[in-house]
Short mmCIF file of C-alpha atoms in Angstrom, two decimals:
data_model
loop_
_atom_site.label_atom_id
_atom_site.label_comp_id
_atom_site.label_asym_id
_atom_site.label_seq_id
_atom_site.Cartn_x
_atom_site.Cartn_y
_atom_site.Cartn_z
CA UNK A 791 74.72 4.54 43.10
CA UNK A 792 73.00 4.79 39.70
CA UNK A 793 75.83 6.36 37.62
CA UNK A 794 78.80 4.54 36.72
CA UNK A 795 82.05 4.79 34.46
CA UNK A 796 81.98 2.92 31.28
CA UNK A 797 84.14 -0.04 31.27
CA UNK A 798 87.61 0.51 29.63
CA UNK A 799 87.01 -1.62 26.69
CA UNK A 800 83.70 0.13 25.69
CA UNK A 801 85.44 3.55 26.50
CA UNK A 802 88.03 2.50 23.82
CA UNK A 803 85.22 1.89 21.31
CA UNK A 804 83.65 5.27 22.11
CA UNK A 805 86.87 7.22 21.88
CA UNK A 806 87.62 5.53 18.47
CA UNK A 807 84.06 6.75 17.32
CA UNK A 808 85.00 10.05 18.47
CA UNK A 809 88.24 10.22 16.40
CA UNK A 810 86.19 9.13 13.48
CA UNK A 811 83.79 12.21 14.18
CA UNK A 812 86.63 14.39 14.37
CA UNK A 813 88.18 13.28 11.31
CA UNK A 814 85.04 13.52 9.14
CA UNK A 815 83.90 16.86 10.83
CA UNK A 816 83.51 18.44 7.64
CA UNK A 817 81.21 15.83 6.28
CA UNK A 818 78.82 16.07 9.25
CA UNK A 819 78.76 12.56 10.07
CA UNK A 820 77.52 11.33 13.45
CA UNK A 821 78.89 7.83 13.64
CA UNK A 822 76.11 7.10 15.97
CA UNK A 823 76.33 3.90 18.10
CA UNK A 824 72.83 2.70 18.29
CA UNK A 825 70.62 -0.30 17.60
CA UNK A 826 72.07 -3.75 18.30
CA UNK A 827 75.46 -2.52 19.38
CA UNK A 828 73.96 -0.23 22.19
CA UNK A 829 71.81 -3.33 23.14
CA UNK A 830 74.88 -5.71 23.21
CA UNK A 831 76.90 -3.01 25.15
CA UNK A 832 74.11 -2.73 27.68
CA UNK A 833 73.97 -6.47 28.20
CA UNK A 834 77.62 -6.50 28.72
CA UNK A 835 77.72 -3.79 31.06
CA UNK A 836 74.63 -5.18 32.95
CA UNK A 837 76.43 -8.55 33.32
CA UNK A 838 79.54 -6.69 34.81
CA UNK A 839 77.57 -4.65 37.27
CA UNK A 840 75.13 -7.22 38.43
CA UNK A 841 76.85 -10.50 37.92
CA UNK A 842 74.33 -11.67 35.22
CA UNK A 843 75.01 -14.80 33.22
CA UNK A 844 73.98 -13.84 29.91
CA UNK A 845 71.89 -16.27 27.78
CA UNK A 846 72.48 -17.26 24.10
CA UNK A 847 70.43 -15.12 21.65
CA UNK A 848 67.03 -16.87 21.59
CA UNK A 849 64.44 -14.10 20.89
CA UNK A 850 62.42 -14.81 24.16
CA UNK A 851 62.91 -11.40 25.95
CA UNK A 852 65.22 -13.03 28.38
CA UNK A 853 68.71 -11.84 28.20
CA UNK A 854 70.24 -13.69 31.19
CA UNK A 855 69.78 -14.84 34.81
CA UNK A 856 70.69 -12.86 37.97
CA UNK A 857 72.92 -14.52 40.64
CA UNK A 858 69.61 -15.20 42.52
CA UNK A 859 68.12 -17.15 39.61
CA UNK A 860 65.71 -14.36 38.37
CA UNK A 861 65.45 -14.09 34.54
CA UNK A 862 66.53 -10.51 33.28
CA UNK A 863 65.67 -8.45 30.38
CA UNK A 864 68.42 -5.56 29.59
CA UNK A 865 67.31 -2.59 27.58
CA UNK A 866 69.73 0.35 26.79
CA UNK A 867 69.87 3.54 25.17
CA UNK A 868 72.48 5.88 23.89
CA UNK A 869 69.85 8.28 22.28
CA UNK A 870 68.15 9.68 25.31
CA UNK A 871 64.94 7.55 24.63
CA UNK A 872 62.76 5.28 26.71
CA UNK A 873 62.94 1.42 26.34
CA UNK A 874 61.08 -0.20 23.53
CA UNK A 875 59.37 -3.57 23.99
CA UNK A 876 58.04 -6.13 21.65
CA UNK A 877 55.16 -8.74 22.40
CA UNK A 878 57.14 -11.95 23.33
CA UNK A 879 55.81 -15.21 24.57
CA UNK A 880 57.89 -15.21 27.84
CA UNK A 881 58.55 -12.15 29.94
CA UNK A 882 61.43 -11.68 32.34
CA UNK A 883 61.17 -11.38 35.91
CA UNK A 884 63.49 -8.42 36.00
CA UNK A 885 64.10 -5.47 33.97
CA UNK A 886 67.39 -3.30 33.83
CA UNK A 887 67.34 -0.15 31.90
CA UNK A 888 70.71 1.61 31.24
CA UNK A 889 71.15 5.10 29.72
CA UNK A 890 74.55 5.78 28.22
CA UNK A 891 76.07 9.36 28.00
CA UNK A 892 78.72 8.39 25.51
CA UNK A 893 80.29 11.83 25.22
CA UNK A 894 81.15 11.78 28.97
CA UNK A 895 81.72 8.06 29.15
CA UNK A 896 79.13 7.43 31.65
CA UNK A 897 76.17 5.34 32.13
CA UNK A 898 73.04 5.36 34.41
CA UNK A 899 70.70 2.71 35.76
CA UNK A 900 67.48 4.32 35.15
CA UNK A 901 65.20 1.24 35.94
CA UNK A 902 66.03 -1.65 38.01
CA UNK A 903 63.20 -3.80 39.13
CA UNK A 904 60.45 -6.19 38.14
CA UNK A 905 59.66 -6.06 34.34
CA UNK A 906 56.10 -5.96 35.11
CA UNK A 907 56.22 -2.71 36.85
CA UNK A 908 57.54 -0.99 33.81
CA UNK A 909 55.02 -2.82 31.61
CA UNK A 910 52.09 -1.25 33.40
CA UNK A 911 52.59 1.81 31.39
CA UNK A 912 51.80 -0.15 28.10
CA UNK A 913 48.58 -1.69 26.86
CA UNK A 914 48.09 -5.25 27.80
CA UNK A 915 48.35 -6.29 24.11
CA UNK A 916 49.80 -4.79 21.06
CA UNK A 917 51.53 -5.54 17.74
CA UNK A 918 55.04 -4.56 16.77
CA UNK A 919 56.98 -2.51 19.11
CA UNK A 920 55.95 -0.08 21.79
CA UNK A 921 58.10 2.32 23.74
CA UNK A 922 57.96 3.91 27.23
CA UNK A 923 59.03 7.56 27.43
CA UNK A 924 61.96 8.58 29.59
CA UNK A 925 59.40 10.14 31.98
CA UNK A 926 57.42 6.94 32.29
CA UNK A 927 60.43 4.52 32.82
CA UNK A 928 61.70 6.92 35.51
CA UNK A 929 58.33 7.13 37.01
CA UNK A 930 58.12 3.18 37.08
CA UNK A 931 61.53 3.11 38.91
CA UNK A 932 60.04 4.99 41.71
CA UNK A 933 57.53 2.39 42.27
CA UNK A 934 60.10 -0.35 42.74
CA UNK A 935 60.67 -1.34 46.33
CA UNK A 936 64.44 -1.39 47.44
CA UNK A 937 64.28 -5.12 48.07
CA UNK A 938 63.06 -5.83 44.64
CA UNK A 939 66.23 -4.38 43.02
CA UNK A 940 69.27 -6.44 41.91
CA UNK A 941 72.26 -5.47 43.83
CA UNK A 942 75.37 -4.39 42.03
CA UNK A 943 78.38 -6.63 42.46
CA UNK A 944 80.94 -3.79 41.67
#
């Protein structure tokens, strides 16, 4: 199953954000949850769903380890965009890309497979940051054999 409910502690955060939006409705403020916060939420949710042991922040492109020892990179979006990558010295063996529908307190596992499969859509080398489109990351997921996916633990 790819769609999941957000954990209660994250639901509380999103509902608090929604109360802020409602309170300041006349000011048209979005109070968008983005950037590092969504990334951290993605890592926390992936750890819960897949039993990852998260690594300390080290800038290597490896966010943690799966129960079977594979290194894992976690990407997440709450803005309906594809994942962004930067050039790093060490690539993870596995990639999880999660998309959050914060209005409905749901998440979806968009990509679950070897990181190299997703990176085939990018040039072999680049400077700065490059992104895959939503279509590209979903297409990459169709190329992953079922036995190459991480299994959910809950």
